[in-house]
DNA sequence: GCCAACGTTGGC
DNA sequence: GCCAACGTTGGC
């Protein structure tokens, strides 16, 4: 029996990998997460979970599109590759440290949802929303069904 | 187990 | 490019 669908937000630097890139390739292994909390969230993911695709470190940070979790967590092979910038010398194939999931493209948002605007709804989103929690730098974080609904309702609202 | 030093994230 | 906040490392 499948667990209830859950929701997540995943950050990427668009210069590195953007929602347009995801649209082009269709499905992408989410390589390079080297933070234990973010990894642990990916381990909780199930195929079919919803993903908010967030652009960080760019001119207008915000949510740009939607994706879907396309695999259960499995070892990130870049950790074993000495030539990769994500190489982790302490990881072995017998004892991998880093897992990832595949993310499948769903769609672009009708308009990007800038961080500024998301922050304007901080009260409704609640304090457990890690994206706008002070000092939080998590690159993979959970989103509640209510938060998901609220954020997507903004897509159709006037900026 | 403490904590200073260092590296990284990411908004601005 | 700056810098605040955070996570990790490693000496002790």
Short mmCIF file of C-alpha atoms (C1' of nucleotides) in Angstrom, two decimals:
data_model
loop_
_atom_site.label_atom_id
_atom_site.label_comp_id
_atom_site.label_asym_id
_atom_site.label_seq_id
_atom_site.Cartn_x
_atom_site.Cartn_y
_atom_site.Cartn_z
CA UNK A 1 0.00 0.00 0.00
CA UNK A 2 1.39 3.36 -0.99
CA UNK A 3 1.82 5.99 1.63
CA UNK A 4 -0.04 9.24 1.29
CA UNK A 5 1.55 11.62 -1.18
CA UNK A 6 3.90 14.09 0.40
CA UNK A 7 5.46 17.31 -0.75
CA UNK A 8 8.94 18.72 -0.84
CA UNK A 9 10.90 21.74 -1.93
CA UNK A 10 14.24 21.23 -3.66
CA UNK A 11 16.70 24.00 -4.38
CA UNK A 12 19.02 24.27 -7.33
CA UNK A 13 21.20 27.01 -8.68
CA UNK A 14 19.82 27.71 -12.14
CA UNK A 15 23.34 28.26 -13.49
CA UNK A 16 24.02 24.71 -12.43
CA UNK A 17 20.70 23.02 -13.14
CA UNK A 18 17.47 24.91 -13.79
CA UNK A 19 13.82 24.03 -14.30
CA UNK A 20 14.47 24.49 -18.03
CA UNK A 21 17.18 21.86 -17.82
CA UNK A 22 14.80 19.51 -16.06
CA UNK A 23 12.16 20.13 -18.73
CA UNK A 24 14.74 19.23 -21.36
CA UNK A 25 16.00 16.01 -19.81
CA UNK A 26 12.69 14.90 -18.31
CA UNK A 27 14.14 13.06 -15.34
CA UNK A 28 17.30 13.84 -13.41
CA UNK A 29 19.18 12.20 -10.53
CA UNK A 30 19.44 14.87 -7.85
CA UNK A 31 23.19 14.66 -7.39
CA UNK A 32 25.39 16.63 -5.08
CA UNK A 33 23.41 16.92 -1.85
CA UNK A 34 26.05 16.74 0.88
CA UNK A 35 24.00 17.64 3.92
CA UNK A 36 22.73 14.94 6.22
CA UNK A 37 19.37 16.49 6.94
CA UNK A 38 18.67 17.00 3.25
CA UNK A 39 19.79 13.44 2.54
CA UNK A 40 17.52 12.11 5.23
CA UNK A 41 14.55 13.88 3.70
CA UNK A 42 15.36 12.31 0.35
CA UNK A 43 15.39 8.91 2.05
CA UNK A 44 11.82 9.56 3.15
CA UNK A 45 10.63 10.34 -0.35
CA UNK A 46 8.29 8.08 -2.27
CA UNK A 47 7.63 7.84 -5.97
CA UNK A 48 4.90 10.31 -6.88
CA UNK A 49 5.62 12.86 -4.16
CA UNK A 50 5.30 16.47 -5.29
CA UNK A 51 8.34 18.71 -5.67
CA UNK A 52 8.55 22.49 -5.73
CA UNK A 53 11.55 23.40 -7.87
CA UNK A 54 13.34 26.37 -6.32
CA UNK A 55 16.02 28.52 -7.91
CA UNK A 56 18.61 29.74 -5.43
CA UNK A 57 21.63 31.99 -5.73
CA UNK A 58 20.25 33.92 -8.68
CA UNK A 59 18.71 37.22 -9.62
CA UNK A 60 15.20 36.35 -8.50
CA UNK A 61 15.25 33.43 -6.09
CA UNK A 62 11.94 31.61 -5.91
CA UNK A 63 9.82 28.68 -7.00
CA UNK A 64 9.86 28.19 -10.75
CA UNK A 65 8.21 24.88 -11.43
CA UNK A 66 6.89 21.54 -10.28
CA UNK A 67 8.40 18.11 -10.36
CA UNK A 68 7.66 14.67 -9.09
CA UNK A 69 9.76 12.17 -7.21
CA UNK A 70 10.52 9.45 -9.74
CA UNK A 71 12.49 6.92 -7.67
CA UNK A 72 13.12 5.83 -4.14
CA UNK A 73 16.42 6.94 -2.65
CA UNK A 74 19.57 5.21 -3.87
CA UNK A 75 23.30 5.98 -3.61
CA UNK A 76 24.54 9.10 -5.40
CA UNK A 77 27.23 7.69 -7.68
CA UNK A 78 29.13 10.99 -7.84
CA UNK A 79 30.35 10.31 -4.30
CA UNK A 80 32.50 7.45 -5.65
CA UNK A 81 33.94 9.41 -8.56
CA UNK A 82 37.32 11.03 -7.79
CA UNK A 83 36.84 13.34 -10.76
CA UNK A 84 33.51 14.66 -9.55
CA UNK A 85 33.29 17.82 -7.48
CA UNK A 86 30.91 15.82 -5.30
CA UNK A 87 33.44 13.12 -4.62
CA UNK A 88 33.56 11.95 -1.00
CA UNK A 89 36.68 10.00 -0.16
CA UNK A 90 35.07 8.57 2.95
CA UNK A 91 32.28 6.96 0.96
CA UNK A 92 32.60 3.43 -0.37
CA UNK A 93 30.30 1.33 -2.50
CA UNK A 94 29.85 -0.97 0.49
CA UNK A 95 29.14 1.96 2.77
CA UNK A 96 27.73 4.86 0.75
CA UNK A 97 27.13 8.09 2.59
CA UNK A 98 24.96 9.99 0.18
CA UNK A 99 21.66 9.07 -1.37
CA UNK A 100 19.55 10.82 -3.95
CA UNK A 101 16.25 10.45 -5.74
CA UNK A 102 15.34 10.95 -9.38
CA UNK A 103 13.15 13.98 -10.05
CA UNK A 104 10.82 14.11 -13.03
CA UNK A 105 9.67 17.30 -14.69
CA UNK A 106 6.02 18.17 -14.24
CA UNK A 107 5.55 21.75 -15.40
CA UNK A 108 6.71 25.32 -15.12
CA UNK A 109 4.63 27.57 -12.91
CA UNK A 110 2.43 30.02 -14.82
CA UNK A 111 4.69 32.63 -13.26
CA UNK A 112 7.67 32.30 -10.93
CA UNK A 113 6.91 32.75 -7.26
CA UNK A 114 9.64 35.01 -5.91
CA UNK A 115 11.01 34.51 -2.44
CA UNK A 116 9.85 38.02 -1.50
CA UNK A 117 6.29 37.10 -2.23
CA UNK A 118 6.54 33.77 -0.43
CA UNK A 119 7.86 35.61 2.59
CA UNK A 120 4.90 37.97 2.51
CA UNK A 121 2.78 34.92 3.39
CA UNK A 122 4.99 33.80 6.25
CA UNK A 123 2.15 33.91 8.76
CA UNK A 124 -0.05 31.60 6.73
CA UNK A 125 2.83 29.26 5.88
CA UNK A 126 3.77 28.90 9.53
CA UNK A 127 7.01 28.68 11.42
CA UNK A 128 7.74 25.13 10.39
CA UNK A 129 8.36 26.19 6.80
CA UNK A 130 12.13 25.90 6.63
CA UNK A 131 12.50 27.87 3.41
CA UNK A 132 11.88 31.17 5.14
CA UNK A 133 13.14 30.25 8.59
CA UNK A 134 15.96 32.54 9.57
CA UNK A 135 19.37 31.16 8.77
CA UNK A 136 18.03 27.99 7.18
CA UNK A 137 20.09 26.80 4.24
CA UNK A 138 18.52 23.42 3.74
CA UNK A 139 18.43 22.50 0.08
CA UNK A 140 15.80 19.79 0.45
CA UNK A 141 12.93 20.40 2.82
CA UNK A 142 9.44 19.15 3.55
CA UNK A 143 6.31 21.05 2.57
CA UNK A 144 2.95 20.30 4.17
CA UNK A 145 -0.17 19.76 2.08
CA UNK A 146 -1.52 23.07 3.36
CA UNK A 147 1.67 24.89 2.46
CA UNK A 148 1.70 23.30 -0.98
CA UNK A 149 -1.88 24.38 -1.58
CA UNK A 150 -1.24 27.90 -0.41
CA UNK A 151 1.87 28.30 -2.54
CA UNK A 152 0.15 27.02 -5.66
CA UNK A 153 -2.80 29.33 -5.04
CA UNK A 154 -0.37 32.24 -5.29
CA UNK A 155 0.51 31.16 -8.81
CA UNK A 156 -2.94 32.24 -9.97
CA UNK A 157 -3.08 35.36 -7.81
CA UNK A 158 -1.93 38.77 -8.92
CA UNK A 159 1.76 39.31 -8.20
"C1'" DG B 1 32.95 16.14 24.36
"C1'" DC B 2 34.24 20.94 23.69
"C1'" DC B 3 35.03 24.53 20.63
"C1'" DA B 4 37.82 27.29 17.32
"C1'" DA B 5 38.74 27.35 12.62
"C1'" DC B 6 37.24 26.71 8.31
"C1'" DG B 7 34.19 26.01 4.30
"C1'" DT B 8 29.64 26.57 2.29
"C1'" DT B 9 25.09 28.46 1.41
"C1'" DG B 10 22.46 31.88 -0.36
"C1'" DG B 11 20.21 36.47 0.07
"C1'" DC B 12 21.31 40.98 -0.85
"C1'" DG C 1 31.42 40.83 -3.65
"C1'" DC C 2 29.88 40.91 1.09
"C1'" DC C 3 28.61 38.66 5.05
"C1'" DA C 4 25.50 36.20 8.41
"C1'" DA C 5 24.30 31.77 9.62
"C1'" DC C 6 25.18 27.26 9.68
"C1'" DG C 7 27.60 22.52 9.35
"C1'" DT C 8 31.81 19.96 9.62
"C1'" DT C 9 36.42 19.01 11.02
"C1'" DG C 10 40.02 18.15 14.02
"C1'" DG C 11 43.05 19.34 18.00
"C1'" DC C 12 42.96 18.88 22.69
#
